Coordinates of C-alpha atoms and ligand atoms in Angstrom, one line a residue:
M1195 CA 121.3 108.3 109.5
D1196 CA 121.9 105.1 111.4
L1197 CA 124.9 102.8 111.0
E1198 CA 123.1 99.8 109.6
R1199 CA 121.5 101.9 106.9
L1200 CA 124.8 103.5 106.0
L1201 CA 126.5 100.1 105.7
S1202 CA 123.6 98.6 103.9
D1203 CA 123.6 101.5 101.4
R1204 CA 127.3 100.9 100.7
L1205 CA 126.9 97.2 100.2
A1206 CA 123.8 97.2 98.1
P1207 CA 125.3 98.4 94.9
A1208 CA 128.2 95.9 95.3
F1209 CA 125.7 93.0 95.8
A1210 CA 123.7 94.2 92.8
A1211 CA 126.8 94.2 90.7
V1212 CA 127.6 90.6 91.7
A1213 CA 124.1 89.3 91.5
G1214 CA 122.8 91.3 88.5
E1215 CA 119.7 92.2 90.5
P1216 CA 118.9 94.2 93.6
V1217 CA 119.8 92.4 96.9
D1218 CA 119.1 93.4 100.5
P1219 CA 122.5 93.1 102.2
L1220 CA 120.9 92.0 105.4
V1221 CA 123.1 94.0 107.7
R1222 CA 122.8 93.3 111.4
R1223 CA 124.8 93.6 114.6
S1224 CA 127.5 91.0 114.9
P1225 CA 129.1 89.2 117.9
R1226 CA 132.5 89.2 116.1
A1227 CA 132.7 92.7 114.5
D1228 CA 130.4 95.7 114.7
F1229 CA 128.1 94.5 112.0
Q1230 CA 127.8 91.6 109.6
S1231 CA 126.0 91.0 106.3
D1232 CA 124.5 87.6 105.7
A1233 CA 123.2 88.1 102.2
A1234 CA 125.9 86.1 100.4
L1235 CA 124.6 82.9 101.8
A1236 CA 121.1 83.0 100.2
L1237 CA 122.5 84.5 97.1
A1238 CA 125.0 81.7 96.7
R1239 CA 122.2 79.2 96.6
R1240 CA 120.5 81.3 93.9
L1241 CA 123.6 81.7 91.8
G1242 CA 125.0 78.3 92.4
R1243 CA 128.4 79.6 93.5
P1244 CA 130.3 79.2 96.8
P1245 CA 129.1 81.8 99.3
R1246 CA 132.7 82.8 100.3
D1247 CA 133.4 83.6 96.6
I1248 CA 130.4 85.8 96.4
A1249 CA 131.3 87.6 99.7
A1250 CA 134.8 88.2 98.4
A1251 CA 133.4 89.5 95.1
V1252 CA 131.1 91.9 96.9
L1253 CA 134.0 93.2 99.0
K1254 CA 135.9 94.0 95.8
H1255 CA 133.0 96.2 94.5
A1256 CA 132.1 97.8 97.8
V1257 CA 133.3 101.3 98.7
L1258 CA 133.9 101.0 102.5
D1259 CA 137.3 102.6 103.1
D1260 CA 136.0 105.8 104.6
V1261 CA 133.6 104.1 107.1
C1262 CA 135.2 100.7 107.9
T1263 CA 138.7 99.9 109.3
S1264 CA 138.1 96.3 108.5
A1265 CA 135.8 94.3 106.1
E1266 CA 136.4 90.6 105.8
V1267 CA 134.8 87.4 104.7
S1268 CA 134.2 85.1 107.6
G1269 CA 132.8 81.6 108.3
P1270 CA 130.6 80.1 105.6
G1271 CA 130.4 83.5 103.8
F1272 CA 129.5 86.3 106.2
L1273 CA 130.9 89.7 105.7
N1274 CA 132.2 91.1 109.0
L1275 CA 132.4 94.9 109.2
T1276 CA 134.3 97.0 111.7
V1277 CA 133.4 100.7 111.7
A1278 CA 136.2 103.3 111.8
D1279 CA 136.3 105.3 115.1
R1280 CA 136.4 108.5 113.2
A1281 CA 133.2 107.7 111.3
L1282 CA 131.5 106.6 114.5
A1283 CA 132.5 109.7 116.3
D1284 CA 131.4 112.0 113.5
M1285 CA 128.0 110.3 113.4
V1286 CA 127.5 110.6 117.1
S1287 CA 128.4 114.3 116.9
G1288 CA 125.7 114.6 114.2
L1289 CA 123.2 113.2 116.7
A1290 CA 124.1 116.0 119.2
G1291 CA 122.6 118.7 117.1
D1292 CA 119.5 116.8 116.1
S1293 CA 116.5 117.1 118.4
R1294 CA 115.1 113.9 116.7
L1295 CA 118.2 111.9 117.6
G1296 CA 118.8 110.8 114.0
V1297 CA 115.2 109.7 113.5
P1298 CA 113.7 111.5 110.4
S1299 CA 110.1 112.4 110.1
T1300 CA 108.4 110.1 107.6
A1301 CA 108.8 111.0 103.9
A1302 CA 105.4 109.4 103.2
P1303 CA 102.9 110.6 105.9
Q1304 CA 99.8 108.4 106.1
T1305 CA 96.4 108.8 107.7
V1306 CA 96.4 106.0 110.3
V1307 CA 93.4 105.0 112.3
V1308 CA 94.2 103.2 115.6
D1309 CA 91.3 101.4 117.1
Y1310 CA 92.2 100.6 120.7
S1311 CA 91.1 100.2 124.3
A1312 CA 87.4 99.9 123.5
P1313 CA 85.9 98.9 126.8
N1314 CA 82.2 98.3 127.2
V1315 CA 79.7 100.7 128.7
A1316 CA 78.5 99.7 132.2
K1317 CA 81.2 97.1 132.4
E1318 CA 84.3 97.3 134.4
M1319 CA 87.7 97.6 132.6
H1320 CA 89.5 94.4 133.5
V1321 CA 93.1 93.3 132.9
G1322 CA 92.1 92.2 129.4
H1323 CA 91.8 95.9 128.4
L1324 CA 95.2 96.7 129.7
R1325 CA 97.2 95.3 126.8
G1326 CA 95.1 96.8 124.1
T1327 CA 95.1 100.2 125.8
V1328 CA 98.9 100.2 126.4
I1329 CA 99.9 98.8 123.0
G1330 CA 97.5 101.0 121.1
D1331 CA 98.8 104.1 122.9
A1332 CA 102.4 103.3 122.1
A1333 CA 101.4 102.9 118.4
V1334 CA 99.7 106.3 118.5
R1335 CA 102.7 108.0 120.1
L1336 CA 105.2 106.4 117.7
L1337 CA 103.3 107.0 114.5
D1338 CA 102.4 110.6 115.6
W1339 CA 106.1 111.3 116.4
L1340 CA 107.1 110.1 112.9
G1341 CA 104.7 112.6 111.4
H1342 CA 101.7 110.5 110.4
Q1343 CA 98.2 111.8 110.7
V1344 CA 96.9 109.6 113.5
V1345 CA 93.3 109.2 114.4
R1346 CA 92.6 107.5 117.8
V1347 CA 89.3 105.6 117.9
N1348 CA 87.9 104.2 121.1
H1349 CA 85.4 101.8 119.7
L1350 CA 83.3 101.8 122.9
G1351 CA 80.8 98.9 123.2
D1352 CA 77.7 101.2 123.7
W1353 CA 75.0 99.4 121.8
G1354 CA 73.1 96.1 121.6
T1355 CA 70.6 94.0 123.4
P1356 CA 72.2 94.2 126.9
F1357 CA 71.2 97.8 127.0
G1358 CA 67.6 96.8 127.3
M1359 CA 68.2 95.3 130.7
L1360 CA 70.8 98.0 131.7
I1361 CA 68.4 100.8 131.0
E1362 CA 65.5 99.0 132.7
H1363 CA 67.6 98.6 135.8
L1364 CA 68.7 102.2 135.6
A1365 CA 65.0 103.2 135.6
D1366 CA 64.4 101.0 138.6
V1367 CA 67.3 102.3 140.7
G1368 CA 66.5 105.9 139.8
E1369 CA 68.8 108.2 137.9
A1370 CA 70.4 109.8 140.9
G1371 CA 71.2 106.5 142.6
A1372 CA 72.5 104.9 139.4
A1373 CA 74.7 107.9 138.6
H1374 CA 76.2 107.7 142.1
E1375 CA 76.9 104.0 141.7
L1376 CA 78.4 104.4 138.3
S1377 CA 80.5 107.4 139.1
M1378 CA 82.1 105.5 142.0
G1379 CA 83.5 103.2 139.3
D1380 CA 81.3 100.4 140.6
L1381 CA 80.3 99.3 137.1
D1382 CA 80.4 95.6 137.8
T1383 CA 77.9 95.8 140.7
F1384 CA 75.5 97.7 138.5
Y1385 CA 75.9 95.3 135.6
R1386 CA 75.6 92.2 137.8
A1387 CA 72.4 93.5 139.5
A1388 CA 70.8 94.1 136.1
R1389 CA 71.9 90.6 135.0
A1390 CA 70.6 88.9 138.1
K1391 CA 67.2 90.5 137.7
F1392 CA 67.2 89.6 134.0
D1393 CA 67.9 85.9 134.8
A1394 CA 65.4 85.6 137.7
D1395 CA 62.5 87.8 136.7
E1396 CA 60.3 87.1 133.6
A1397 CA 58.5 90.4 133.8
F1398 CA 61.9 92.3 133.9
R1399 CA 63.0 90.3 130.9
E1400 CA 59.9 91.3 129.0
R1401 CA 60.4 95.0 130.0
S1402 CA 64.1 94.8 128.9
R1403 CA 63.0 93.4 125.5
L1404 CA 60.6 96.2 125.0
R1405 CA 63.3 98.6 126.1
V1406 CA 65.6 97.4 123.3
V1407 CA 62.8 98.1 120.8
A1408 CA 62.3 101.6 122.3
L1409 CA 66.0 102.3 122.1
Q1410 CA 66.3 101.2 118.5
G1411 CA 63.2 103.1 117.7
G1412 CA 64.7 106.3 119.1
D1413 CA 62.3 106.8 122.0
E1414 CA 63.4 110.1 123.7
R1415 CA 63.2 109.0 127.3
T1416 CA 65.0 105.8 126.6
L1417 CA 67.7 107.5 124.7
R1418 CA 68.2 109.9 127.6
L1419 CA 68.7 107.1 130.0
W1420 CA 71.1 105.4 127.6
R1421 CA 73.1 108.6 127.2
L1422 CA 73.3 108.8 131.0
L1423 CA 74.8 105.3 131.1
V1424 CA 77.3 106.1 128.4
A1425 CA 78.3 109.4 129.9
Q1426 CA 78.9 108.0 133.4
S1427 CA 80.9 105.1 132.0
E1428 CA 83.0 107.4 129.8
R1429 CA 83.7 109.6 132.7
Y1430 CA 84.9 106.6 134.7
F1431 CA 87.1 105.3 131.8
L1432 CA 88.7 108.7 131.5
T1433 CA 89.8 108.4 135.2
V1434 CA 91.4 105.0 134.3
Y1435 CA 93.2 106.5 131.3
D1436 CA 94.4 109.4 133.5
L1437 CA 95.9 107.0 136.0
L1438 CA 97.4 104.8 133.3
D1439 CA 98.8 107.9 131.6
V1440 CA 97.5 107.2 128.1
T1441 CA 96.7 109.8 125.5
L1442 CA 93.0 108.8 125.0
S1443 CA 90.7 111.7 125.6
R1444 CA 87.0 112.5 125.6
D1445 CA 87.1 113.3 121.9
D1446 CA 88.3 109.9 121.0
F1447 CA 85.2 107.9 122.0
R1448 CA 83.4 106.8 118.9
G1449 CA 81.2 104.0 120.1
E1450 CA 79.5 101.3 118.1
S1451 CA 76.3 103.4 118.1
A1452 CA 78.1 106.0 116.0
Y1453 CA 77.8 103.7 113.1
N1454 CA 74.1 103.0 113.3
D1455 CA 73.1 105.3 110.5
L1456 CA 75.7 103.7 108.2
L1457 CA 74.6 100.1 108.6
A1458 CA 71.8 100.3 106.0
G1459 CA 74.4 101.6 103.4
V1460 CA 76.7 98.7 104.2
V1461 CA 73.9 96.2 103.5
D1462 CA 72.9 98.0 100.3
D1463 CA 76.5 97.9 99.0
L1464 CA 76.8 94.2 99.8
E1465 CA 73.5 93.5 98.2
R1466 CA 74.3 95.4 95.1
L1467 CA 77.6 93.6 94.7
G1468 CA 75.8 90.3 95.1
L1469 CA 77.8 89.4 98.2
L1470 CA 74.8 89.1 100.5
V1471 CA 73.5 85.6 101.0
P1472 CA 70.3 84.7 103.0
S1473 CA 71.1 81.9 105.4
G1474 CA 68.8 80.6 108.2
G1475 CA 66.8 83.9 108.1
A1476 CA 69.9 86.0 108.4
D1477 CA 71.8 88.0 105.8
C1478 CA 75.4 86.8 105.5
V1479 CA 78.6 87.2 103.5
F1480 CA 80.7 84.1 103.0
P1481 CA 84.2 85.4 102.3
A1482 CA 86.5 83.1 100.4
G1483 CA 88.9 81.0 102.3
F1484 CA 87.0 80.7 105.6
S1485 CA 85.6 77.4 106.7
G1486 CA 84.4 75.7 109.8
R1487 CA 85.6 72.5 111.4
D1488 CA 83.8 70.2 109.0
G1489 CA 84.8 72.3 106.0
E1490 CA 81.6 74.2 105.4
P1491 CA 82.0 77.8 104.5
L1492 CA 81.8 80.3 107.4
P1493 CA 79.4 83.2 107.3
L1494 CA 80.0 86.7 108.5
I1495 CA 76.5 87.7 109.8
V1496 CA 75.6 91.1 108.6
R1497 CA 72.0 91.2 109.5
K1498 CA 70.6 88.8 112.1
S1499 CA 67.4 86.9 111.7
D1500 CA 65.6 89.3 114.0
G1501 CA 66.5 92.1 111.6
G1502 CA 69.1 93.6 114.0
Y1503 CA 72.7 94.4 113.2
G1504 CA 75.5 93.0 115.4
Y1505 CA 79.2 93.4 116.1
P1506 CA 80.4 92.3 112.6
A1507 CA 78.1 94.8 110.8
T1508 CA 79.3 97.6 112.9
D1509 CA 82.9 96.8 112.2
L1510 CA 82.2 96.7 108.4
A1511 CA 80.6 100.1 108.7
A1512 CA 83.5 101.5 110.7
L1513 CA 86.0 100.1 108.3
R1514 CA 84.2 101.6 105.3
Q1515 CA 84.0 105.0 107.0
R1516 CA 87.7 104.9 108.0
A1517 CA 89.0 104.0 104.6
G1518 CA 86.4 106.1 102.8
E1519 CA 85.5 109.2 104.6
L1520 CA 88.6 109.5 106.7
G1521 CA 90.9 108.4 103.9
A1522 CA 93.0 106.2 106.1
T1523 CA 95.5 104.0 104.4
R1524 CA 96.6 102.2 107.5
L1525 CA 93.9 100.8 109.7
L1526 CA 95.0 99.3 112.9
Y1527 CA 93.0 97.2 115.3
V1528 CA 94.6 96.6 118.7
V1529 CA 92.4 93.8 120.0
G1530 CA 93.1 90.4 121.7
L1531 CA 94.0 87.4 119.6
P1532 CA 90.6 85.6 120.3
Q1533 CA 89.1 88.0 117.7
R1534 CA 91.6 87.1 115.0
Q1535 CA 89.1 85.3 112.9
H1536 CA 86.5 88.1 113.3
F1537 CA 88.9 90.6 111.9
A1538 CA 90.3 88.4 109.2
M1539 CA 86.7 87.9 107.9
V1540 CA 85.8 91.6 108.2
F1541 CA 88.9 92.6 106.2
A1542 CA 88.2 89.9 103.6
V1543 CA 84.6 91.2 103.1
A1544 CA 85.8 94.8 103.0
R1545 CA 88.3 93.9 100.3
A1546 CA 85.7 92.0 98.3
A1547 CA 83.3 95.0 98.6
G1548 CA 86.0 97.3 97.4
W1549 CA 86.1 99.4 100.5
L1550 CA 89.6 98.4 101.3
C1551 CA 91.9 98.6 98.3
P1552 CA 95.7 99.1 98.1
P1553 CA 97.5 101.1 99.2
A1554 CA 95.1 101.0 102.1
R1555 CA 95.6 98.1 104.4
A1556 CA 94.1 96.8 107.6
E1557 CA 96.1 95.1 110.3
H1558 CA 94.9 93.3 113.4
L1559 CA 97.5 93.8 116.1
G1560 CA 96.4 90.9 118.2
F1561 CA 97.9 90.2 121.6
G1562 CA 98.1 87.4 124.1
S1563 CA 96.7 87.2 127.7
I1564 CA 98.1 88.2 131.0
L1565 CA 98.5 85.2 133.3
G1566 CA 98.7 84.8 137.0
A1567 CA 101.6 83.1 138.8
D1568 CA 99.8 79.7 138.3
G1569 CA 100.2 80.2 134.6
R1570 CA 96.4 80.5 134.1
M1571 CA 94.4 83.6 133.1
L1572 CA 94.8 86.2 135.8
R1573 CA 91.8 86.0 138.2
S1574 CA 91.0 87.5 141.6
R1575 CA 90.8 85.3 144.6
A1576 CA 87.1 85.0 144.1
G1577 CA 87.8 83.7 140.6
E1578 CA 86.6 86.8 138.9
S1579 CA 88.4 88.8 136.3
V1580 CA 90.7 91.4 137.9
K1581 CA 89.6 95.0 137.9
L1582 CA 92.1 97.1 136.0
V1583 CA 92.1 100.1 138.4
G1584 CA 92.8 97.6 141.3
L1585 CA 95.9 96.4 139.5
L1586 CA 97.1 99.9 138.7
E1587 CA 96.6 101.0 142.3
E1588 CA 98.5 98.0 143.5
A1589 CA 101.4 98.8 141.2
V1590 CA 101.6 102.4 142.4
T1591 CA 101.4 101.3 146.1
R1592 CA 104.1 98.7 145.7
A1593 CA 106.4 101.1 143.8
T1594 CA 105.9 103.8 146.4
D1595 CA 106.7 101.4 149.3
L1596 CA 109.8 100.3 147.5
A1597 CA 110.9 103.8 146.9
R1598 CA 110.4 104.6 150.6
S1599 CA 112.3 101.5 151.7
R1600 CA 115.2 102.4 149.5
N1601 CA 115.3 106.0 150.6
P1602 CA 113.5 106.6 154.0
E1603 CA 114.1 110.4 153.8
L1604 CA 111.8 110.9 150.8
D1605 CA 109.0 113.4 151.4
D1606 CA 105.5 112.2 150.7
E1607 CA 105.0 114.1 147.5
T1608 CA 108.2 112.9 145.9
A1609 CA 107.5 109.3 147.0
A1610 CA 104.1 109.5 145.4
E1611 CA 105.5 110.9 142.2
I1612 CA 108.2 108.2 142.0
G1613 CA 105.6 105.5 142.9
R1614 CA 103.3 106.6 140.2
A1615 CA 105.9 106.9 137.4
V1616 CA 107.6 103.6 138.4
G1617 CA 104.5 101.6 139.2
I1618 CA 102.6 102.5 136.0
G1619 CA 105.8 102.4 134.0
A1620 CA 106.6 98.9 135.3
I1621 CA 103.1 97.6 134.3
K1622 CA 103.3 99.1 130.8
Y1623 CA 106.9 98.0 130.3
A1624 CA 106.2 94.4 131.3
D1625 CA 103.5 94.4 128.7
L1626 CA 105.4 96.2 125.9
S1627 CA 108.7 94.3 126.4
T1628 CA 106.9 91.0 125.8
D1629 CA 106.3 89.7 122.3
R1630 CA 102.8 91.0 121.6
T1631 CA 101.4 87.7 120.4
K1632 CA 102.6 85.8 123.5
D1633 CA 100.9 85.4 126.9
Y1634 CA 102.9 86.6 129.9
V1635 CA 102.9 86.1 133.6
L1636 CA 102.2 89.1 135.8
D1637 CA 105.1 89.0 138.2
W1638 CA 105.4 92.0 140.6
E1639 CA 108.9 91.2 141.8
R1640 CA 110.3 90.9 138.4
M1641 CA 108.7 94.0 136.8
L1642 CA 109.5 96.3 139.7
S1643 CA 113.1 95.1 140.0
L1644 CA 115.9 97.6 139.4
D1645 CA 117.8 94.8 137.5
G1646 CA 116.9 93.2 134.2
N1647 CA 114.7 94.3 131.3
T1648 CA 112.4 96.4 133.3
A1649 CA 111.1 100.0 133.4
P1650 CA 112.7 100.8 136.7
Y1651 CA 116.1 99.7 135.3
L1652 CA 115.7 102.1 132.4
Q1653 CA 114.3 104.9 134.6
Y1654 CA 117.2 104.5 137.0
A1655 CA 119.8 104.7 134.2
Y1656 CA 118.1 107.9 133.1
A1657 CA 118.1 109.4 136.6
R1658 CA 121.7 108.4 136.9
V1659 CA 122.7 110.5 134.0
R1660 CA 120.7 113.4 135.4
S1661 CA 122.6 113.1 138.7
V1662 CA 125.9 113.3 136.8
F1663 CA 124.8 116.6 135.4
R1664 CA 123.6 117.9 138.7
R1665 CA 127.0 117.2 140.1
A1666 CA 128.8 118.6 137.0
G1667 CA 126.8 121.8 137.4
T1668 CA 126.8 122.3 133.6
A1669 CA 125.0 121.0 130.6
A1670 CA 126.8 119.0 127.9
R1671 CA 128.5 121.0 125.2
L1672 CA 126.8 119.8 122.0
D1673 CA 129.7 120.8 119.7
T1674 CA 132.3 118.8 121.6
P1675 CA 134.3 116.3 119.6
I1676 CA 133.7 112.7 120.6
V1677 CA 136.8 110.7 121.5
F1678 CA 137.1 107.1 122.4
A1679 CA 139.6 106.3 125.0
Q1680 CA 138.1 102.9 125.9
P1681 CA 136.2 100.2 124.0
V1682 CA 133.1 100.8 126.2
E1683 CA 132.7 104.3 125.0
R1684 CA 132.8 103.1 121.4
A1685 CA 130.3 100.4 122.3
L1686 CA 127.9 103.0 123.7
A1687 CA 128.3 105.1 120.6
V1688 CA 127.3 102.1 118.4
E1689 CA 124.2 101.6 120.5
L1690 CA 123.2 105.3 120.3
L1691 CA 123.4 105.1 116.5
G1692 CA 121.0 102.2 116.5
F1693 CA 118.0 104.2 117.6
A1694 CA 116.8 105.3 114.1
G1695 CA 117.0 101.8 112.7
V1696 CA 114.9 100.3 115.5
I1697 CA 112.3 103.0 115.2
G1698 CA 112.1 102.4 111.5
E1699 CA 111.5 98.7 112.1
V1700 CA 108.9 99.3 114.8
E1701 CA 107.1 101.7 112.6
Q1702 CA 106.3 98.8 110.3
S1703 CA 106.0 95.9 112.7
L1704 CA 104.5 97.7 115.7
E1705 CA 106.3 95.1 117.8
F1706 CA 107.3 97.3 120.8
H1707 CA 109.4 94.6 122.4
Q1708 CA 112.0 95.5 119.8
L1709 CA 112.1 99.1 121.0
A1710 CA 112.1 97.9 124.7
G1711 CA 115.0 95.5 123.9
Y1712 CA 116.9 98.3 122.3
L1713 CA 116.5 100.6 125.2
H1714 CA 117.6 97.9 127.6
R1715 CA 120.8 97.3 125.5
L1716 CA 121.4 101.1 125.5
A1717 CA 121.0 101.4 129.3
T1718 CA 123.2 98.4 129.8
A1719 CA 125.9 99.8 127.5
F1720 CA 125.7 103.1 129.5
N1721 CA 125.9 101.4 132.9
T1722 CA 129.0 99.5 131.7
F1723 CA 130.5 102.7 130.4
Y1724 CA 129.7 104.5 133.6
E1725 CA 131.3 101.9 135.8
R1726 CA 134.5 101.8 133.7
C1727 CA 135.0 105.5 132.7
P1728 CA 135.2 108.3 135.2
V1729 CA 133.3 111.3 133.8
L1730 CA 133.7 114.3 136.1
R1731 CA 137.2 113.3 137.1
A1732 CA 138.4 112.7 133.5
P1733 CA 140.8 115.2 131.8
D1734 CA 139.1 118.0 130.0
E1735 CA 138.7 116.8 126.5
L1736 CA 137.6 113.3 127.6
R1737 CA 135.3 114.7 130.2
E1738 CA 133.4 116.8 127.7
S1739 CA 133.2 113.9 125.3
R1740 CA 131.9 111.6 128.0
L1741 CA 129.4 114.2 129.2
L1742 CA 128.0 114.3 125.7
L1743 CA 127.7 110.5 125.4
A1744 CA 125.8 110.6 128.7
E1745 CA 123.6 113.4 127.5
L1746 CA 122.7 111.6 124.3
T1747 CA 122.0 108.4 126.3
A1748 CA 119.6 110.3 128.5
R1749 CA 117.8 111.9 125.6
T1750 CA 117.5 108.6 123.8
L1751 CA 116.2 106.8 126.9
R1752 CA 113.7 109.6 127.5
Q1753 CA 112.4 109.7 124.0
G1754 CA 112.2 105.9 123.7
L1755 CA 110.4 105.6 127.0
H1756 CA 108.1 108.5 126.1
L1757 CA 107.1 106.6 123.0
L1758 CA 106.2 103.6 125.2
G1759 CA 104.1 106.0 127.4
I1760 CA 106.6 105.7 130.3
R1761 CA 107.7 108.7 132.4
T1762 CA 111.3 109.4 133.3
L1763 CA 112.3 110.9 136.7
E1764 CA 115.1 113.4 137.5
R1765 CA 115.8 111.5 140.6
M1766 CA 114.9 108.1 141.9
Ligands
LIG2816 N1 84.4 96.2 122.9 C1 85.1 95.1 122.3 C2 85.5 94.1 123.5 O1 85.6 94.5 124.6 C3 86.4 95.4 121.6 C4 86.2 96.2 120.4 C5 87.4 96.2 119.5 N2 87.3 97.0 118.3 C6 86.6 96.7 117.2 N3 86.6 97.6 116.2 N4 85.9 95.7 117.1 O2 85.7 92.9 123.2

């Protein structure tokens, strides 16, 4: 149970009695007391009574004596609540025996499909794929921990007209040579060479066109070459996932081609429902509510004028399969914001076709871009998009160098371990601690800093607790009574009790900056506590209580960082 929930449960019946209808008490942390409820203000407008009167009436009805030492009306009509030390201490003791740190498994497990990462075959992963991969993986980790049935889908771009030229180029280079090039992770060179020939050479263009036809027609040799391209690319992507420490595996690839056999069924359904409209030789659906600049309705093209299916058709087939066959009731798409309209239209068509009906819902978790120091899209010096592996390697190198400069005695193996956890952690945290929908500037200094809202700051707080226990030579006693000798211990306890509430919110919003912000507040509360309160030198009863607070802080930091996909270290 978290504190906000407890107070909210106590206030809700009182509000209901005053309002004559259910009211969310809107409990949140307060700068003046521990918590405040703001609900009287909106209610006052509805009931046409002064907000302070309402707040006072609510206080008369509310049963708070056993949890609050003070509950009073303040300002224009807030309710300020101060929690009793005894109640706080008891709740923290409750956390000690709970391996889930107060976070219950969900009472309503759902099948959730998370579509994320989704790079394109024979194309390098660039920084644009970083956010989708990192955010999607955090969603998977969180929802899985809460007990949902999570299906990862890596919607690999493995089909379409570019494969004509890619396969033709592969045939020219020879399988062995191409395999070598691709396995070196030199996907861009391969792609660019194919592209250059395609642009310059009419005969190659014609061969490529025929190759697309052979691919779609299921020609065996063509399919074999295509599979080679896909397999080499997948192998390469897996090395990136490994370096990035994300949970995507070989089994999670489900490329666009996997839906080929379902496309005709999609068209049949739409046709039967009368949703399919011929337009300029193509077959389109015009979902309600979408129009172009000059007001004309916007089409979602299901079958192109050449008879082929494209990206939208594949997404329709995928959605139908996920909601239907897989029985998913939450369909998440972690894809950049430029595709917002695409997904809005796909969801609208799926609803119109009856493939997506409540309680099932689809959500596009869109995200902003990563910018360079100049505030523009991050580019390499040559003006090209930045290779993701290059960025990750730079993070690890920088973090390793920093670790060495702070502690010249580190042996190579430890320095490398720290460098990897901190470097990759810093990149992921910089991403996840930013509002998902906003752009952010990639700033090495800031994200690798031991101060501020950064991964190294949190990892350091964790390592600090671990060093206390190394010096103590014992573990915390989980049945120790919690006592508050100083306000900072109490403040730390209040933070510890906030974990469940934040997790509950993020389960809905999937806005991981809320979790990041919480972990940062917790680490800051711990650092303040640690500066003011001696632990090992404190008298017995206090020492045990403080060790337990430290232990719970470490566990919460570790679990929270783990959910973000970030490693903790025993020493830093
Ligand atoms: N491969 C696409 C790209 O790189 C992203 C696919 C996203 N997922 C989806 N179901 N459309 O832009």
